Coordinates of C-alpha atoms and ligand atoms in Angstrom, one line a residue:
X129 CA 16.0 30.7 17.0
X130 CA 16.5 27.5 16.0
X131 CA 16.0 24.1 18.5
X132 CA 18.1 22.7 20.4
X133 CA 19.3 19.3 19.0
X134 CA 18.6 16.1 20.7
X135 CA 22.0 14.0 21.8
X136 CA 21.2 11.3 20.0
X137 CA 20.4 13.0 16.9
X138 CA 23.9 14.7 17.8
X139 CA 25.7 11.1 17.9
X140 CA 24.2 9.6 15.2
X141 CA 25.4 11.9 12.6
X142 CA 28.6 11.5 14.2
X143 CA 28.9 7.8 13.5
X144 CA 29.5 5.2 11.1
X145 CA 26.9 5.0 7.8
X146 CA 27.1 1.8 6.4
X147 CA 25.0 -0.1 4.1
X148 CA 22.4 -2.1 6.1
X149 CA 23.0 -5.6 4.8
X150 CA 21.5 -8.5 6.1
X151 CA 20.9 -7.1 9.6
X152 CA 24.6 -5.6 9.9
X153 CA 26.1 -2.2 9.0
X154 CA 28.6 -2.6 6.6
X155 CA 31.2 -0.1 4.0
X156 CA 30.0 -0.5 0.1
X157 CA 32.7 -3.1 -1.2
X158 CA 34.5 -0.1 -2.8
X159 CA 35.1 1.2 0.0
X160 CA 33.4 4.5 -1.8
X161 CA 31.8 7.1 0.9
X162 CA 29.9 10.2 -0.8
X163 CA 28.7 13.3 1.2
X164 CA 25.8 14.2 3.1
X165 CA 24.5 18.2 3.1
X166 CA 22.3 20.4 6.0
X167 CA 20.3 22.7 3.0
X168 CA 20.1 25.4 6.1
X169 CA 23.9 25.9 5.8
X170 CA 25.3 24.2 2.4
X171 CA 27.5 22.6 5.0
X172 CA 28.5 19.0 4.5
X173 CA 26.5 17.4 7.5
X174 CA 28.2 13.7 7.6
X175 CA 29.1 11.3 5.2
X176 CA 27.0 8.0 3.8
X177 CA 28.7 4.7 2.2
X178 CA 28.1 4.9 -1.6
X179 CA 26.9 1.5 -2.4
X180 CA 26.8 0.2 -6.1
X181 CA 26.3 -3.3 -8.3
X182 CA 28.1 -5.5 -5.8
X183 CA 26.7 -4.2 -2.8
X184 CA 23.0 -4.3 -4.5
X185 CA 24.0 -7.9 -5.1
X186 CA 24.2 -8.5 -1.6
X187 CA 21.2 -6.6 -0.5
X188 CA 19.1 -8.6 -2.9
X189 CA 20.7 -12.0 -1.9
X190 CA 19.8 -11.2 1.5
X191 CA 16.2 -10.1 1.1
X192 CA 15.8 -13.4 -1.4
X193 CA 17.1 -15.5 1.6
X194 CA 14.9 -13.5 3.7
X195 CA 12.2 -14.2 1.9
X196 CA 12.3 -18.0 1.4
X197 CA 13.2 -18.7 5.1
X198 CA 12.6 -16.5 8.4
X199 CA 10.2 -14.3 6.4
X200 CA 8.1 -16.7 4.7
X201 CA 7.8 -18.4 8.5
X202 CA 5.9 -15.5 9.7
X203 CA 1.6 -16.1 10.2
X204 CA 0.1 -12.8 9.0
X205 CA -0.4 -11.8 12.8
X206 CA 3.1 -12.4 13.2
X207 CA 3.7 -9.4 10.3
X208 CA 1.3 -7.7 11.9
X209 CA 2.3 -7.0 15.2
X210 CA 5.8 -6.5 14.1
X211 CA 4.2 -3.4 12.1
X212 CA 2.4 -2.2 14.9
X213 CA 5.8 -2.6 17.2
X214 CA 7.3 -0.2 14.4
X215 CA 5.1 2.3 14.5
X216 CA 5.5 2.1 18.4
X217 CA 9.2 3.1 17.8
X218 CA 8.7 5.3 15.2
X219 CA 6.8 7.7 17.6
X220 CA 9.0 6.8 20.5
X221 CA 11.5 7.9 18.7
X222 CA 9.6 10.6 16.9
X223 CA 11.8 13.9 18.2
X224 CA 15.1 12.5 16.6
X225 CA 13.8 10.9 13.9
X226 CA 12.1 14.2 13.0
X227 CA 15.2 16.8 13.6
X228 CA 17.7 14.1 12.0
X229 CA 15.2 14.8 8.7
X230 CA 15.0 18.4 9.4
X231 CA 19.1 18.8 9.4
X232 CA 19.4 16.1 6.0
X233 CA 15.9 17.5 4.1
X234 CA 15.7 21.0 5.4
X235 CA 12.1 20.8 5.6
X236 CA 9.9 22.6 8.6
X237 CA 10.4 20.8 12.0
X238 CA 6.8 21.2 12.3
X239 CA 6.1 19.4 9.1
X240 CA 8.9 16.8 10.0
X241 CA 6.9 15.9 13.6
X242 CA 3.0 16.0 11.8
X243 CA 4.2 14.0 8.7
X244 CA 7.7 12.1 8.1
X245 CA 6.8 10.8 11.8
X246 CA 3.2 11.3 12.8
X247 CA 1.7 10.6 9.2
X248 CA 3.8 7.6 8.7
X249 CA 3.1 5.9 12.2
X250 CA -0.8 6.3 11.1
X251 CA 0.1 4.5 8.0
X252 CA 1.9 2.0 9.1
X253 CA -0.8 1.0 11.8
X254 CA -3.1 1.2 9.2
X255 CA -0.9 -1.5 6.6
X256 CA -0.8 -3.8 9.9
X257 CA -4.1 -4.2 10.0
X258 CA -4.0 -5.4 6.3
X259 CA -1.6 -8.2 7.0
X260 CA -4.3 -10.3 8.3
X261 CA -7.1 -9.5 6.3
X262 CA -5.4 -10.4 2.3
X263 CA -8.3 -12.5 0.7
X264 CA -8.8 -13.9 -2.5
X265 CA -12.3 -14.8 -3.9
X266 CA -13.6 -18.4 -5.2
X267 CA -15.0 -18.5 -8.0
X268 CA -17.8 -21.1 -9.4
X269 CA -17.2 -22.3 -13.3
X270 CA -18.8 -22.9 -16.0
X271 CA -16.4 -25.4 -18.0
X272 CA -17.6 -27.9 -20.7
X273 CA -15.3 -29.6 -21.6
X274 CA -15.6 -33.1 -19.9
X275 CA -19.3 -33.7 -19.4
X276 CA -20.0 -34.7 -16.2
X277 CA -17.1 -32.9 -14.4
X278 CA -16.9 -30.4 -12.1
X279 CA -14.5 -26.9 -11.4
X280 CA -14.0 -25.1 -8.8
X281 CA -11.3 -22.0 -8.7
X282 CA -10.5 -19.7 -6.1
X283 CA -7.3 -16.9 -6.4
X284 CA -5.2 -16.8 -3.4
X285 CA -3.1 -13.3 -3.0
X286 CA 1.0 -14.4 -2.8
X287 CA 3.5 -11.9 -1.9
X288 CA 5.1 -10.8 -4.9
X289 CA 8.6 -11.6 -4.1
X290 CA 11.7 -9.3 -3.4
X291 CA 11.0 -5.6 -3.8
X292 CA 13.6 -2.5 -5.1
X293 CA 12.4 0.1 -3.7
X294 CA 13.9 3.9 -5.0
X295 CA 12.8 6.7 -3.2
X296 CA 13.2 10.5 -3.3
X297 CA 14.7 13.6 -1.1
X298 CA 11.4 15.5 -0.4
X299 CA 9.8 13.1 2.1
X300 CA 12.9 10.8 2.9
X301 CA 11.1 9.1 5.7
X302 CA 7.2 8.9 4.7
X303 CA 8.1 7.7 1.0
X304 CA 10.2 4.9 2.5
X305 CA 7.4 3.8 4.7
X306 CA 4.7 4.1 2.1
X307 CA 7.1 1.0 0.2
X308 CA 8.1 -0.6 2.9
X309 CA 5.1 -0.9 5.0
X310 CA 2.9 -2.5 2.7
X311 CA 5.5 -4.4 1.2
X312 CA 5.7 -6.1 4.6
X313 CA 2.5 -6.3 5.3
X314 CA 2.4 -8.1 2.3
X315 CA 5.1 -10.9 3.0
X316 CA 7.5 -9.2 0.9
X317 CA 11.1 -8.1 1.6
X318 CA 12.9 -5.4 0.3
X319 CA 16.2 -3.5 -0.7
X320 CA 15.6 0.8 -0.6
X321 CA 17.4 2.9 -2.2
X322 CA 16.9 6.3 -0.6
X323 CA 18.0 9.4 -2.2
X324 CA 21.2 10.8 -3.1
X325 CA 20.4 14.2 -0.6
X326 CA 18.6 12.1 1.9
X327 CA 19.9 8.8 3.0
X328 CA 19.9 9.4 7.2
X329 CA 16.4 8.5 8.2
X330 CA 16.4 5.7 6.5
X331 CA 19.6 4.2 7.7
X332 CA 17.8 5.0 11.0
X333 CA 14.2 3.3 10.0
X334 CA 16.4 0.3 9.2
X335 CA 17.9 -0.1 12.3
X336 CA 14.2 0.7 14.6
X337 CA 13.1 -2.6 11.9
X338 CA 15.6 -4.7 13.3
X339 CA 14.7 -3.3 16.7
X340 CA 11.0 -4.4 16.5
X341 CA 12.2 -7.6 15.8
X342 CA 11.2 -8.1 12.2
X343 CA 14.7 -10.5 10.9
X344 CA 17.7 -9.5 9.5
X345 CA 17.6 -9.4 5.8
X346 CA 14.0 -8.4 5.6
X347 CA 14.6 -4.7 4.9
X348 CA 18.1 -4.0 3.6
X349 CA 19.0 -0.7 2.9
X350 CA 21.6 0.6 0.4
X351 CA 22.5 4.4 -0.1
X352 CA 24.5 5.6 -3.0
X353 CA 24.0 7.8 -5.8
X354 CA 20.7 7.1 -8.2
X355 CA 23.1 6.5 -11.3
X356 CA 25.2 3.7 -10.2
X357 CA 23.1 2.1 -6.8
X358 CA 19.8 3.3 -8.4
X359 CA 20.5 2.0 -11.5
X360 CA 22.0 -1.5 -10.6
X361 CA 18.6 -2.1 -8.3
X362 CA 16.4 -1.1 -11.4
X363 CA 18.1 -3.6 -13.0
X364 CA 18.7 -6.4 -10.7
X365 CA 17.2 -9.9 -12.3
X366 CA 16.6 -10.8 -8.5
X367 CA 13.8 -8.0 -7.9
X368 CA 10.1 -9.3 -8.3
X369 CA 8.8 -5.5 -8.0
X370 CA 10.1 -2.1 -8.2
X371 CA 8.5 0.1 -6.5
X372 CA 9.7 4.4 -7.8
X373 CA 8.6 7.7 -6.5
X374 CA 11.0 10.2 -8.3
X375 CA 10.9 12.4 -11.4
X376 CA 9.0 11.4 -14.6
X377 CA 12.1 11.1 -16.6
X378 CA 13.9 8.3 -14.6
X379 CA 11.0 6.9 -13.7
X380 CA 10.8 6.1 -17.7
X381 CA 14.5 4.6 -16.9
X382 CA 13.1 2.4 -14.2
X383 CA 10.1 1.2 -16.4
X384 CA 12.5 0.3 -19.2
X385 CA 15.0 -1.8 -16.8
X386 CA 11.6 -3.5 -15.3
X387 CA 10.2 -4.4 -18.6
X388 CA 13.9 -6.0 -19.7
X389 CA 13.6 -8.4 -16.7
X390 CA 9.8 -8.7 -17.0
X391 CA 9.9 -6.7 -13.4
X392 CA 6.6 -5.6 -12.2
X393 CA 6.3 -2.1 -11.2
X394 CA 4.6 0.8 -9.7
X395 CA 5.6 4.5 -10.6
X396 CA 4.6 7.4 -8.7
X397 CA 6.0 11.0 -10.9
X398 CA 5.9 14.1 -11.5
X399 CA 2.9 16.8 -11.5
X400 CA 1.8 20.2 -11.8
X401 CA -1.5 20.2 -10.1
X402 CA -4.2 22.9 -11.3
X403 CA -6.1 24.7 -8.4
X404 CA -9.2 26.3 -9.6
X405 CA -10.8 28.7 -7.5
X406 CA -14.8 29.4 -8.7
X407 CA -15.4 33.2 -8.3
X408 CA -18.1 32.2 -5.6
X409 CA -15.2 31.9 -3.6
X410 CA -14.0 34.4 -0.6
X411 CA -11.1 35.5 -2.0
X412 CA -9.1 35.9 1.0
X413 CA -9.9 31.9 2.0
X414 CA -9.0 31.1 -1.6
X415 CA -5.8 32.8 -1.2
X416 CA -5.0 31.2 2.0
X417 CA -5.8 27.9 0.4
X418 CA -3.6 28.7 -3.3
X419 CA -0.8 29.8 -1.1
X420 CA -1.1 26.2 1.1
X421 CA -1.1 24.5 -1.8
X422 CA 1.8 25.4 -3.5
X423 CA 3.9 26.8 -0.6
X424 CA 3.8 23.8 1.8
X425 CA 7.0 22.1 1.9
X426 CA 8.6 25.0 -0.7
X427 CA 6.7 23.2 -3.4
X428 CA 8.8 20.2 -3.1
X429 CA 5.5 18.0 -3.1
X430 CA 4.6 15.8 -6.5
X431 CA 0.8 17.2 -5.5
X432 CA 2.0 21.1 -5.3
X433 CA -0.9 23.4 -6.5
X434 CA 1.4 25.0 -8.5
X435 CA -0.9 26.1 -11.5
X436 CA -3.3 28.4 -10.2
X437 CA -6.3 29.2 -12.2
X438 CA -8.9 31.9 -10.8
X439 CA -12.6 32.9 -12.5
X440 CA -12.4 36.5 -13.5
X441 CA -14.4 38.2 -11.0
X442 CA -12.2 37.7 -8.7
X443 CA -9.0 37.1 -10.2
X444 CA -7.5 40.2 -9.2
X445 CA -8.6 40.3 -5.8
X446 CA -7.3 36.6 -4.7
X447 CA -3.9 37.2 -6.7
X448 CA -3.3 40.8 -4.4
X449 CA -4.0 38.4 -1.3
X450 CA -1.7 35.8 -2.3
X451 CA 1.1 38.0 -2.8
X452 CA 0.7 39.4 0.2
X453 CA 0.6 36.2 2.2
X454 CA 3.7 35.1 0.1
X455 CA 5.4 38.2 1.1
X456 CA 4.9 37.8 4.5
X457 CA 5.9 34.5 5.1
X458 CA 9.1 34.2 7.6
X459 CA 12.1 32.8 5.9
X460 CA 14.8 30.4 8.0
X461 CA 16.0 26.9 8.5
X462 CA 13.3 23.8 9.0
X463 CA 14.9 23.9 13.0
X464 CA 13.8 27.5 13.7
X465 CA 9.8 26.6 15.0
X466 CA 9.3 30.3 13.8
X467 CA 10.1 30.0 9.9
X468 CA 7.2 29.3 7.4
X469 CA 9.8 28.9 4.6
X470 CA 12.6 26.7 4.6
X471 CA 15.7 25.9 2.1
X472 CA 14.9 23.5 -0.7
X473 CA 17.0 20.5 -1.0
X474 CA 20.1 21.1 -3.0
X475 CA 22.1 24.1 -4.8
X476 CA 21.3 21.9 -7.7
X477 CA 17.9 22.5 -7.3
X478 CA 17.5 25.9 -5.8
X479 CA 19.3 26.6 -9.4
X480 CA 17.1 24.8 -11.2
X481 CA 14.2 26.7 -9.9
X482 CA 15.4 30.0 -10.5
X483 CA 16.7 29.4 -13.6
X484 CA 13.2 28.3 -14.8
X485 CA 11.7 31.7 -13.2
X486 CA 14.6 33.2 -15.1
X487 CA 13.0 31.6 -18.2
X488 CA 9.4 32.2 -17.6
X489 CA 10.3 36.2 -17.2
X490 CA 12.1 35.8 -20.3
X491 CA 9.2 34.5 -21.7
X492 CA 6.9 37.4 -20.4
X493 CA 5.9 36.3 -17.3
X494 CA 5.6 39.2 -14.3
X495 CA 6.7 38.4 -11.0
X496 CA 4.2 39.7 -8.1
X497 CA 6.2 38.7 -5.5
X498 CA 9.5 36.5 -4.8
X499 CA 11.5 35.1 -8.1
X500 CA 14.8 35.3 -6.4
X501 CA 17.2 33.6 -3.6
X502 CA 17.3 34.4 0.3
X503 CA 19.9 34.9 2.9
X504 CA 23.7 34.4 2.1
X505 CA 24.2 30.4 2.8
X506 CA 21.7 27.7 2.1
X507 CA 19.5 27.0 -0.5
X508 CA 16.2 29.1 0.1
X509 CA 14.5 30.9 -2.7
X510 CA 11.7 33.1 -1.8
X511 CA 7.9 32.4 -2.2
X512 CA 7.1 33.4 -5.9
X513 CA 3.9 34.3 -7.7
X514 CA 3.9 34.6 -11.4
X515 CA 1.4 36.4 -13.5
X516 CA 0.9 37.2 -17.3
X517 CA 1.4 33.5 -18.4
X518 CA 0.3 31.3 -21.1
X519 CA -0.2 28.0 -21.8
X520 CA 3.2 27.4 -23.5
X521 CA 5.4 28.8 -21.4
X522 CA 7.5 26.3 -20.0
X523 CA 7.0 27.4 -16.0
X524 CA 3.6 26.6 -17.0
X525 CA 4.1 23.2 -18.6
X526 CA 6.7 21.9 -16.6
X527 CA 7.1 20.0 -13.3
X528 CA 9.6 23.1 -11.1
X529 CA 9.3 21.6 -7.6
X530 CA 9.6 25.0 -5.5
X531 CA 7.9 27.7 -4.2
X532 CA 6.6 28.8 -7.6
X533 CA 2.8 29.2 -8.6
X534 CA 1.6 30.9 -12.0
X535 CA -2.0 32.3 -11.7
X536 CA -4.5 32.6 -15.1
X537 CA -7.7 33.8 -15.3
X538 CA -10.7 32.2 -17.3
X539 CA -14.0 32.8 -17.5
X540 CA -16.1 29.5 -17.9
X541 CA -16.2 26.2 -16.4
X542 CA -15.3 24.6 -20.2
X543 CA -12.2 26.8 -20.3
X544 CA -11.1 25.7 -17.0
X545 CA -11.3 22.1 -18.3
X546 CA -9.7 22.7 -21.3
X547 CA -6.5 24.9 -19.1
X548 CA -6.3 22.5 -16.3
X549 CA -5.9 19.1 -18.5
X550 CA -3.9 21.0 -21.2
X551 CA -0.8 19.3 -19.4
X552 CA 1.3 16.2 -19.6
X553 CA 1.0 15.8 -16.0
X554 CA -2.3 14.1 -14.0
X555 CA -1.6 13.9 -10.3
X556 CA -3.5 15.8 -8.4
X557 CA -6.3 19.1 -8.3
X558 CA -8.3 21.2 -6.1
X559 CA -11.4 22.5 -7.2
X560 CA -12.7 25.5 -4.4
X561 CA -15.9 26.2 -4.7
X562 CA -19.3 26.1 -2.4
X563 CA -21.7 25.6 -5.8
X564 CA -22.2 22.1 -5.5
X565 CA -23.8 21.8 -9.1
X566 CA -20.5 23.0 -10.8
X567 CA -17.8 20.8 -8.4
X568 CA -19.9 18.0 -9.2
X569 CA -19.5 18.9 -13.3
X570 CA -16.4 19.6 -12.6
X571 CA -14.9 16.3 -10.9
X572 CA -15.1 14.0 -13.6
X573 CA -13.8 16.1 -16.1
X574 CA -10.6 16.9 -14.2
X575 CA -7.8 14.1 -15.5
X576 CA -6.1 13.6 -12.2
X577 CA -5.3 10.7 -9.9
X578 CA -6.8 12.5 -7.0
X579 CA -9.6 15.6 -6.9
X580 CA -9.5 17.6 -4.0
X581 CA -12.5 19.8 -2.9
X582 CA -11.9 22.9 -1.0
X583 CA -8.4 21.3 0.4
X584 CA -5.6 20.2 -1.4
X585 CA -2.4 17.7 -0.3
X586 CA -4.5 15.5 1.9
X587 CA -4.0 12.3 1.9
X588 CA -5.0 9.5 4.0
X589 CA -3.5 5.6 4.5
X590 CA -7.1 4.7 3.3
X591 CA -7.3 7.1 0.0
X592 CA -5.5 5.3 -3.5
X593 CA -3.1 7.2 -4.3
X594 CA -1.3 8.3 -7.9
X595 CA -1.6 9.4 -11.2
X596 CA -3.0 10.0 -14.8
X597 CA -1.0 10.2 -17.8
X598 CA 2.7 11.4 -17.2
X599 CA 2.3 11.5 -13.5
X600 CA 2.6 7.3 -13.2
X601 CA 1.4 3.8 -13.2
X602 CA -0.3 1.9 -10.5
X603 CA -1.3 3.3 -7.0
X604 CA -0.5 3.3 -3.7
X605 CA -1.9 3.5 -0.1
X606 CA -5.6 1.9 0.8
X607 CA -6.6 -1.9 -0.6
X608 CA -4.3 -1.0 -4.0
X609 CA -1.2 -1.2 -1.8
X610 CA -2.2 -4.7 -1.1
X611 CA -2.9 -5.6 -5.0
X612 CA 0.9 -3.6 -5.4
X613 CA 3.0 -6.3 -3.9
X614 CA 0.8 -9.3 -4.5
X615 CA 0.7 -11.6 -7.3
X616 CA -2.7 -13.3 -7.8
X617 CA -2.6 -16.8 -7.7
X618 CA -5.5 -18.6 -9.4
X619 CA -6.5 -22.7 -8.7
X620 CA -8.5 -24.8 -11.0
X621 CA -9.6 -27.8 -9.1
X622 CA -11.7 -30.5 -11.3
X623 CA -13.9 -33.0 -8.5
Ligands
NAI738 P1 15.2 11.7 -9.5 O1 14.0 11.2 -10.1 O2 16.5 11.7 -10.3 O3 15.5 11.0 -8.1 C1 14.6 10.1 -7.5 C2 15.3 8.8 -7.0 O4 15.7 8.1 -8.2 C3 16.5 9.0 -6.1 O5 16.6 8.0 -5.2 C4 17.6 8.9 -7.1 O6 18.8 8.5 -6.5 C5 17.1 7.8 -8.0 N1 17.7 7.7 -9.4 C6 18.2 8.7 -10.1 N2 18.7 8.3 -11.3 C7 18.5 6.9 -11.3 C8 18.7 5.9 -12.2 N3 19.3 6.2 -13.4 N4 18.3 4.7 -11.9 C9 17.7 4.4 -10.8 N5 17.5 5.3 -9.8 C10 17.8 6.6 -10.1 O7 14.9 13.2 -9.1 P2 16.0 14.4 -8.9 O8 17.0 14.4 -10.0 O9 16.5 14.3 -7.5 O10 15.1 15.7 -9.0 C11 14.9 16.3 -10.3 C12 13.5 16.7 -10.5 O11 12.7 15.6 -10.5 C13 12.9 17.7 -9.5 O12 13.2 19.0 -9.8 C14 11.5 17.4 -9.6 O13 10.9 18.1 -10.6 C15 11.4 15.9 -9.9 N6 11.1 15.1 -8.7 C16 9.8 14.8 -8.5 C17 9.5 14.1 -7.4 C18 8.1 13.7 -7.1 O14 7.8 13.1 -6.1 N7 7.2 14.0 -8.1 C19 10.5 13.7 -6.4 C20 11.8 14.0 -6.7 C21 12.1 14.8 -7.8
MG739 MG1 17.8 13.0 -11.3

């Protein structure tokens, strides 16, 4: 039984989506709307103004007049409390902010309240506080040039200018937040391009800005596809700093259009995150923990545990487990508080996923459980195990972004290495284990941006977060938010 929904969530979908320019809600220039989708149904849910180069134009003239007047006004308290005012709305307005990105995302209501909204009022609380405490260092010197005179430097933190923000469709409302907070914080404005799928909360966490009183033109927000709006921001000669969370492959897009205009930037990508599960392990914990991993959110997390590798002895045993739990989870939409599983985002991607089962069965692979679609509307594929891979199979290489785990076996602690790095990816891993002399081998030989232990897809406002190799550049969240959307500013003063 799904909720009822809230009024206002009710009358917002039925209104007006226009690009947030500038403080006002306007139609892209074109005049060009494009279609908004409820994954529960496949129905079209509203409709979004497709912005593109002209309409970018304005957002960035407006966040570059933003930030040389009203913005640049602001003390660092000033930043702060507006922060702290947002995250006031953001949980005042928690319920409708949470089922409106149920009904675009299709994700768990559950996972909507303790995350999109919860997790991101936490964060944004916890940029606030950095508003007032940027520092620089001074630094004594040692120059010899002119004998007898004397140097002194210090570096002084400035914000780094207008910031392009592009974000994807699997946590519409937290990635937007995790950009713009800091960016704030910061003194920063910024332009966001939100996701094809996913452009409602945002148009919403635009307006609760304006609400809290931070100025027009400090956050604009422009929705449209990734090809034309996307593509025009990553271009834009008026950005200081684009800021991407998306797919590896555009992501190398966005790097090449920085690089062109000197842009700095910050990449957060793909992944295909090992789990490695010690045979000291209770293999019914184990499998409860594997099937968090990779199962929360249908595996439409950049962090997903979605290489599973278990020690022999217990291989068998923790696999049985885990296909049980995946067979047993409920299936419905992210509004029904009972379902465990909800659609993924698109038919484009509910294809893509089973199409790259289709391929790792083709390729040998055994299916233990799930490897095919749900229900006669809406996107849902069921949980999957896979079992009987190798290392070259693609489902085992590549990044799939749904409910789809392959399990291997090994036998030592130098094989596990060897498995869980042989990968282009490096964001994230679990190690689960109680023997305390093996995590502690294992940590630093594990190439990813973050090592979990005995958990896995925590993360915290305080903990740096992205990734190794293929999986990014730069990081976000804790003090390297702060070093994100700063440029360091060093004086030389001879006395
Ligand atoms: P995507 O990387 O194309 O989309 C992410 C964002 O980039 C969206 O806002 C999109 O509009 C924008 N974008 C797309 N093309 C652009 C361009 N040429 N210039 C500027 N911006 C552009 O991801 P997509 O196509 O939605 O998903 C495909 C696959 O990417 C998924 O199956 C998944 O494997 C991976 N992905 C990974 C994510 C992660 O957090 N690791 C998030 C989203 C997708
Ligand atoms: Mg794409």
């Amino acid at each position: 039984m799904s909720i009822a929904i809230d009024p206002r969530v009710a009358a917002f979908i039925d209104s007006q989506h226009g690009l947030l320019i500038d403080g006002r809600s306007q139609p892209a220039l074109s005049g060009a709307q494009m279609p908004v989708f409820n994954p529960a149904t496949g129905e079209e849910l509203t409709r979004v103004a497709a912005g593109a180069d002209a309409d970018i134009d304005l957002a960035v003239a407006a966040a570059r007049r933003a930030f040389e007047g009203p913005w640049a006004a602001q003390r660092p308290a000033d930043r702060e409390r507006l922060l702290l005012k947002l995250a006031d709305l953001l949980e005042a307005h928690g319920e409708e902010l949470a089922q409106l990105e149920t009904l675009n995302n299709g994700q768990s209501i559950h996972l909507a309240r303790a995350l999109e909204v919860g997790a991101a009022a936490e964060f944004t609380r916890y940029m606030a506080g950095w508003a007032t405490k940027i520092e620089g260092k001074s630094l004594d010197l040692s120059i010899a040039a002119v004998p007898g005179a004397r140097y002194r430097a210090y570096t002084v933190p400035e914000p780094v200018g207008v910031v392009g923000a592009i974000v994807p469709w699997n946590f519409p409302l937290l990635m937007a937040i995790w950009k713009i907070v800091p960016a704030l914080a910061c003194g920063c404005t910024v332009v966001l391009k939100p996701a094809d799928e996913t452009p409602l909360t945002a148009l919403r966490l635009g307006q609760l800005c304006l609400d809290a009183g931070i100025a027009p033109g400090v956050v604009n927000v422009v929705t449209g596809s990734g090809a034309q709006a996307g593509a025009a921001l990553a271009a834009h000669k008026g950005i200081d700093k684009l800021a991407f969370t998306g797919s590896t492959q555009i992501g190398k897009v966005i790097g090449h259009a920085a690089v062109d205009n000197m842009t700095r930037f910050s990449l957060e990508l793909g992944g295909k995150s090992p789990v490695i599960v010690l045979d000291d392990c209770d293999p019914q914990a184990a499998a409860a923990g594997a099937a968090g991993a990779i199962f929360f959110n249908q595996g439409q997390v950049c962090t997903a545990g979605s290489r599973l590798y278990i020690q022999r002895a217990i291989f068998d045993q923790v696999l049985e487990r885990l296909s049980a739990i995946a067979g047993s989870l409920s299936i419905g939409p992210g509004l029904d508080e009972q379902a465990q599983v909800n659609p993924l985002i698109s038919a484009k991607q509910q294809k893509r996923v089973l199409d790259m089962i289709g391929q790792g069965v083709a390729d040998g692979a055994r299916v233990l459980c799930g490897g095919v679609a749900y229900g006669e509307q809406g996107f849902y594929v069921r949980p999957t195990v896979l079992a009987d891979v190798h290392a070259g199979m693609q489902v085992v290489r590549e990044e799939i972004f749904g409910p789809v785990v392959v399990a291997t076996p090994f036998d030592d602690i130098d094989e596990v290495v060897a498995l869980a790095n042989d990968n282009q990816y490096g964001l994230g891993a679990s190690i689960w284990s109680n023997d305390l002399a093996k995590v502690m081998d294992l940590i630093p030989r594990i190439k990813a941006g973050t090592v979990w232990v005995n958990t896995h897809n925590m993360l915290d406002p305080s903990m740096p977060f992205g990734g190794y190799k293929q999986s990014g550049i730069g990081r976000e969240m804790g003090h390297a938010a702060i070093e994100a959307y700063t440029e360091n500013k060093s004086v030389c003063i001879a006395f």
